[in-house]
Amino acid sequence: MFKRRRPAPAPAVEISGGVARALPVEAAVPETPAELGPSFDEAGSWCWPYRWELPVDGELVVCAVCGADRDWLLILFGEAVSVRCRCTHQWHEPRLPADWFRRECGDLVEVHPNPAHADRTTGFDGTFAGTYW
């Protein structure tokens, strides 16, 4: 599971004759594919916390277990998109295309070692069941 975040480099300072002078800082923009992190093809799955209502084919997605109608964790695994509710109910949603997920989800922010860690970190492990933002 992946999200993307890049820390800003600390400025380098040179002190000469009691005077501090800032040294040029390398560009914060990644220059190689390795610096960008894994691509969609390299990652096992991607998750995207989606806080809003999710209209698909003219109707809202609703959890069959608790009735929630917003605040989802969307998961892309291969070409399949799954929806996970805060109550931990998860299902494959065939009406959501993988291309839409890739186009809309944004940049990588964080890398999770496994799906359980991603669920805990994003609050979709049942801890916040019944709580909606």
PDB file of C-alpha atoms in Angstrom:
ATOM      1  CA  MET A   1       0.000   0.000   0.000  1.00  0.00           C
ATOM      2  CA  PHE A   2       1.431   3.344  -0.935  1.00  0.00           C
ATOM      3  CA  LYS A   3       1.050   7.041  -0.322  1.00  0.00           C
ATOM      4  CA  ARG A   4       3.647   9.623  -1.439  1.00  0.00           C
ATOM      5  CA  ARG A   5       5.493  12.178   0.727  1.00  0.00           C
ATOM      6  CA  ARG A   6       8.831  13.892   0.066  1.00  0.00           C
ATOM      7  CA  PRO A   7      10.729  15.644   2.891  1.00  0.00           C
ATOM      8  CA  ALA A   8      12.340  18.963   2.040  1.00  0.00           C
ATOM      9  CA  PRO A   9      16.143  18.917   2.115  1.00  0.00           C
ATOM     10  CA  ALA A  10      17.826  20.852   4.927  1.00  0.00           C
ATOM     11  CA  PRO A  11      19.793  23.889   3.711  1.00  0.00           C
ATOM     12  CA  ALA A  12      23.556  23.496   3.863  1.00  0.00           C
ATOM     13  CA  VAL A  13      25.572  26.264   5.508  1.00  0.00           C
ATOM     14  CA  GLU A  14      29.263  27.056   5.200  1.00  0.00           C
ATOM     15  CA  ILE A  15      31.000  29.155   7.853  1.00  0.00           C
ATOM     16  CA  SER A  16      34.087  31.023   6.700  1.00  0.00           C
ATOM     17  CA  GLY A  17      35.771  33.780   8.693  1.00  0.00           C
ATOM     18  CA  GLY A  18      32.873  33.888  11.137  1.00  0.00           C
ATOM     19  CA  VAL A  19      30.334  34.511   8.354  1.00  0.00           C
ATOM     20  CA  ALA A  20      27.655  31.924   7.566  1.00  0.00           C
ATOM     21  CA  ARG A  21      26.842  31.502   3.896  1.00  0.00           C
ATOM     22  CA  ALA A  22      24.123  29.239   2.536  1.00  0.00           C
ATOM     23  CA  LEU A  23      25.348  26.719  -0.001  1.00  0.00           C
ATOM     24  CA  PRO A  24      23.290  25.895  -3.095  1.00  0.00           C
ATOM     25  CA  VAL A  25      20.686  23.257  -2.361  1.00  0.00           C
ATOM     26  CA  GLU A  26      19.953  20.488  -4.852  1.00  0.00           C
ATOM     27  CA  ALA A  27      16.554  20.628  -6.475  1.00  0.00           C
ATOM     28  CA  ALA A  28      13.802  18.984  -4.426  1.00  0.00           C
ATOM     29  CA  VAL A  29      12.290  17.576  -7.609  1.00  0.00           C
ATOM     30  CA  PRO A  30      13.063  13.870  -8.048  1.00  0.00           C
ATOM     31  CA  GLU A  31      15.193  13.180 -11.085  1.00  0.00           C
ATOM     32  CA  THR A  32      15.209   9.395 -11.355  1.00  0.00           C
ATOM     33  CA  PRO A  33      12.411   6.806 -11.314  1.00  0.00           C
ATOM     34  CA  ALA A  34      13.837   5.359  -8.065  1.00  0.00           C
ATOM     35  CA  GLU A  35      13.421   8.733  -6.335  1.00  0.00           C
ATOM     36  CA  LEU A  36       9.790   8.923  -7.455  1.00  0.00           C
ATOM     37  CA  GLY A  37       8.912   5.692  -5.647  1.00  0.00           C
ATOM     38  CA  PRO A  38       7.107   2.673  -7.058  1.00  0.00           C
ATOM     39  CA  SER A  39       4.882   3.014 -10.088  1.00  0.00           C
ATOM     40  CA  PHE A  40       1.368   1.634 -10.338  1.00  0.00           C
ATOM     41  CA  ASP A  41       2.831  -1.420 -12.072  1.00  0.00           C
ATOM     42  CA  GLU A  42       5.455  -2.084  -9.361  1.00  0.00           C
ATOM     43  CA  ALA A  43       3.192  -1.728  -6.335  1.00  0.00           C
ATOM     44  CA  GLY A  44       1.098  -4.653  -5.125  1.00  0.00           C
ATOM     45  CA  SER A  45      -1.883  -2.423  -4.355  1.00  0.00           C
ATOM     46  CA  TRP A  46      -2.759   1.220  -3.845  1.00  0.00           C
ATOM     47  CA  CYS A  47      -5.164   2.738  -1.328  1.00  0.00           C
ATOM     48  CA  TRP A  48      -6.864   6.117  -1.385  1.00  0.00           C
ATOM     49  CA  PRO A  49      -8.927   7.520   1.499  1.00  0.00           C
ATOM     50  CA  TYR A  50     -11.977   8.995  -0.229  1.00  0.00           C
ATOM     51  CA  ARG A  51     -13.915  11.113   2.305  1.00  0.00           C
ATOM     52  CA  TRP A  52     -16.910  12.053   0.187  1.00  0.00           C
ATOM     53  CA  GLU A  53     -20.015  10.422  -1.188  1.00  0.00           C
ATOM     54  CA  LEU A  54     -19.189   8.191  -4.131  1.00  0.00           C
ATOM     55  CA  PRO A  55     -21.713   8.365  -6.975  1.00  0.00           C
ATOM     56  CA  VAL A  56     -21.403   5.465  -9.425  1.00  0.00           C
ATOM     57  CA  ASP A  57     -23.766   5.075 -12.389  1.00  0.00           C
ATOM     58  CA  GLY A  58     -26.159   7.659 -10.970  1.00  0.00           C
ATOM     59  CA  GLU A  59     -26.480   6.177  -7.468  1.00  0.00           C
ATOM     60  CA  LEU A  60     -24.450   6.511  -4.273  1.00  0.00           C
ATOM     61  CA  VAL A  61     -22.284   3.665  -3.027  1.00  0.00           C
ATOM     62  CA  VAL A  62     -23.708   2.477   0.323  1.00  0.00           C
ATOM     63  CA  CYS A  63     -22.223  -0.061   2.753  1.00  0.00           C
ATOM     64  CA  ALA A  64     -24.445  -3.151   2.936  1.00  0.00           C
ATOM     65  CA  VAL A  65     -23.435  -3.773   6.573  1.00  0.00           C
ATOM     66  CA  CYS A  66     -23.717  -0.390   8.321  1.00  0.00           C
ATOM     67  CA  GLY A  67     -25.438   1.844   5.736  1.00  0.00           C
ATOM     68  CA  ALA A  68     -22.586   4.385   5.464  1.00  0.00           C
ATOM     69  CA  ASP A  69     -22.749   6.523   2.341  1.00  0.00           C
ATOM     70  CA  ARG A  70     -19.377   8.349   2.496  1.00  0.00           C
ATOM     71  CA  ASP A  71     -15.807   8.136   3.846  1.00  0.00           C
ATOM     72  CA  TRP A  72     -14.315   5.163   1.984  1.00  0.00           C
ATOM     73  CA  LEU A  73     -10.937   3.567   1.489  1.00  0.00           C
ATOM     74  CA  LEU A  74     -10.640   2.804  -2.225  1.00  0.00           C
ATOM     75  CA  ILE A  75      -8.166   0.013  -3.003  1.00  0.00           C
ATOM     76  CA  LEU A  76      -6.669  -0.743  -6.392  1.00  0.00           C
ATOM     77  CA  PHE A  77      -5.289  -4.249  -6.805  1.00  0.00           C
ATOM     78  CA  GLY A  78      -4.353  -5.044 -10.382  1.00  0.00           C
ATOM     79  CA  GLU A  79      -7.333  -3.908 -12.456  1.00  0.00           C
ATOM     80  CA  ALA A  80      -9.902  -4.315  -9.658  1.00  0.00           C
ATOM     81  CA  VAL A  81     -11.103  -1.496  -7.413  1.00  0.00           C
ATOM     82  CA  SER A  82     -12.445  -2.417  -3.982  1.00  0.00           C
ATOM     83  CA  VAL A  83     -14.283  -0.225  -1.493  1.00  0.00           C
ATOM     84  CA  ARG A  84     -13.663  -0.562   2.257  1.00  0.00           C
ATOM     85  CA  CYS A  85     -15.927   0.962   4.879  1.00  0.00           C
ATOM     86  CA  ARG A  86     -14.846   2.100   8.357  1.00  0.00           C
ATOM     87  CA  CYS A  87     -16.846  -0.844   9.761  1.00  0.00           C
ATOM     88  CA  THR A  88     -14.268  -3.099   7.931  1.00  0.00           C
ATOM     89  CA  HIS A  89     -16.743  -4.331   5.312  1.00  0.00           C
ATOM     90  CA  GLN A  90     -14.918  -4.517   1.977  1.00  0.00           C
ATOM     91  CA  TRP A  91     -16.189  -5.433  -1.469  1.00  0.00           C
ATOM     92  CA  HIS A  92     -15.112  -5.367  -5.094  1.00  0.00           C
ATOM     93  CA  GLU A  93     -16.872  -2.570  -6.955  1.00  0.00           C
ATOM     94  CA  PRO A  94     -16.929  -3.542 -10.655  1.00  0.00           C
ATOM     95  CA  ARG A  95     -18.533  -0.218 -11.636  1.00  0.00           C
ATOM     96  CA  LEU A  96     -15.352   1.700 -10.643  1.00  0.00           C
ATOM     97  CA  PRO A  97     -12.739   1.435 -13.406  1.00  0.00           C
ATOM     98  CA  ALA A  98      -9.055   1.115 -12.550  1.00  0.00           C
ATOM     99  CA  ASP A  99      -8.231   3.863 -15.056  1.00  0.00           C
ATOM    100  CA  TRP A 100     -10.411   6.323 -13.112  1.00  0.00           C
ATOM    101  CA  PHE A 101      -8.591   5.380  -9.876  1.00  0.00           C
ATOM    102  CA  ARG A 102      -5.148   5.884 -11.446  1.00  0.00           C
ATOM    103  CA  ARG A 103      -6.158   9.216 -12.957  1.00  0.00           C
ATOM    104  CA  GLU A 104      -7.806  10.676  -9.838  1.00  0.00           C
ATOM    105  CA  CYS A 105      -5.943   9.353  -6.789  1.00  0.00           C
ATOM    106  CA  GLY A 106      -2.960  11.713  -6.910  1.00  0.00           C
ATOM    107  CA  ASP A 107       0.632  11.266  -5.832  1.00  0.00           C
ATOM    108  CA  LEU A 108       2.109   8.676  -3.528  1.00  0.00           C
ATOM    109  CA  VAL A 109       2.170   9.953   0.070  1.00  0.00           C
ATOM    110  CA  GLU A 110       3.172   6.998   2.265  1.00  0.00           C
ATOM    111  CA  VAL A 111       4.300   3.384   1.899  1.00  0.00           C
ATOM    112  CA  HIS A 112       2.659   0.717   4.061  1.00  0.00           C
ATOM    113  CA  PRO A 113       4.364  -2.645   4.586  1.00  0.00           C
ATOM    114  CA  ASN A 114       1.110  -4.630   4.292  1.00  0.00           C
ATOM    115  CA  PRO A 115      -2.670  -4.160   3.930  1.00  0.00           C
ATOM    116  CA  ALA A 116      -3.333  -4.541   7.678  1.00  0.00           C
ATOM    117  CA  HIS A 117      -0.937  -1.687   8.412  1.00  0.00           C
ATOM    118  CA  ALA A 118      -2.629   0.459   5.759  1.00  0.00           C
ATOM    119  CA  ASP A 119      -6.041  -0.255   7.351  1.00  0.00           C
ATOM    120  CA  ARG A 120      -4.765   0.720  10.832  1.00  0.00           C
ATOM    121  CA  THR A 121      -2.943   3.828   9.627  1.00  0.00           C
ATOM    122  CA  THR A 122      -5.866   5.162   7.626  1.00  0.00           C
ATOM    123  CA  GLY A 123      -8.458   4.290  10.296  1.00  0.00           C
ATOM    124  CA  PHE A 124     -10.269   1.579   8.342  1.00  0.00           C
ATOM    125  CA  ASP A 125      -9.499  -1.232  10.806  1.00  0.00           C
ATOM    126  CA  GLY A 126     -12.820  -0.914  12.663  1.00  0.00           C
ATOM    127  CA  THR A 127     -11.575   1.564  15.284  1.00  0.00           C
ATOM    128  CA  PHE A 128     -13.662   4.379  13.802  1.00  0.00           C
ATOM    129  CA  ALA A 129     -16.704   2.309  12.794  1.00  0.00           C
ATOM    130  CA  GLY A 130     -19.765   4.572  12.771  1.00  0.00           C
ATOM    131  CA  THR A 131     -17.614   7.734  12.741  1.00  0.00           C
ATOM    132  CA  TYR A 132     -17.725   9.902   9.654  1.00  0.00           C
ATOM    133  CA  TRP A 133     -15.818  13.100   8.919  1.00  0.00           C
TER     134      TRP A 133
END
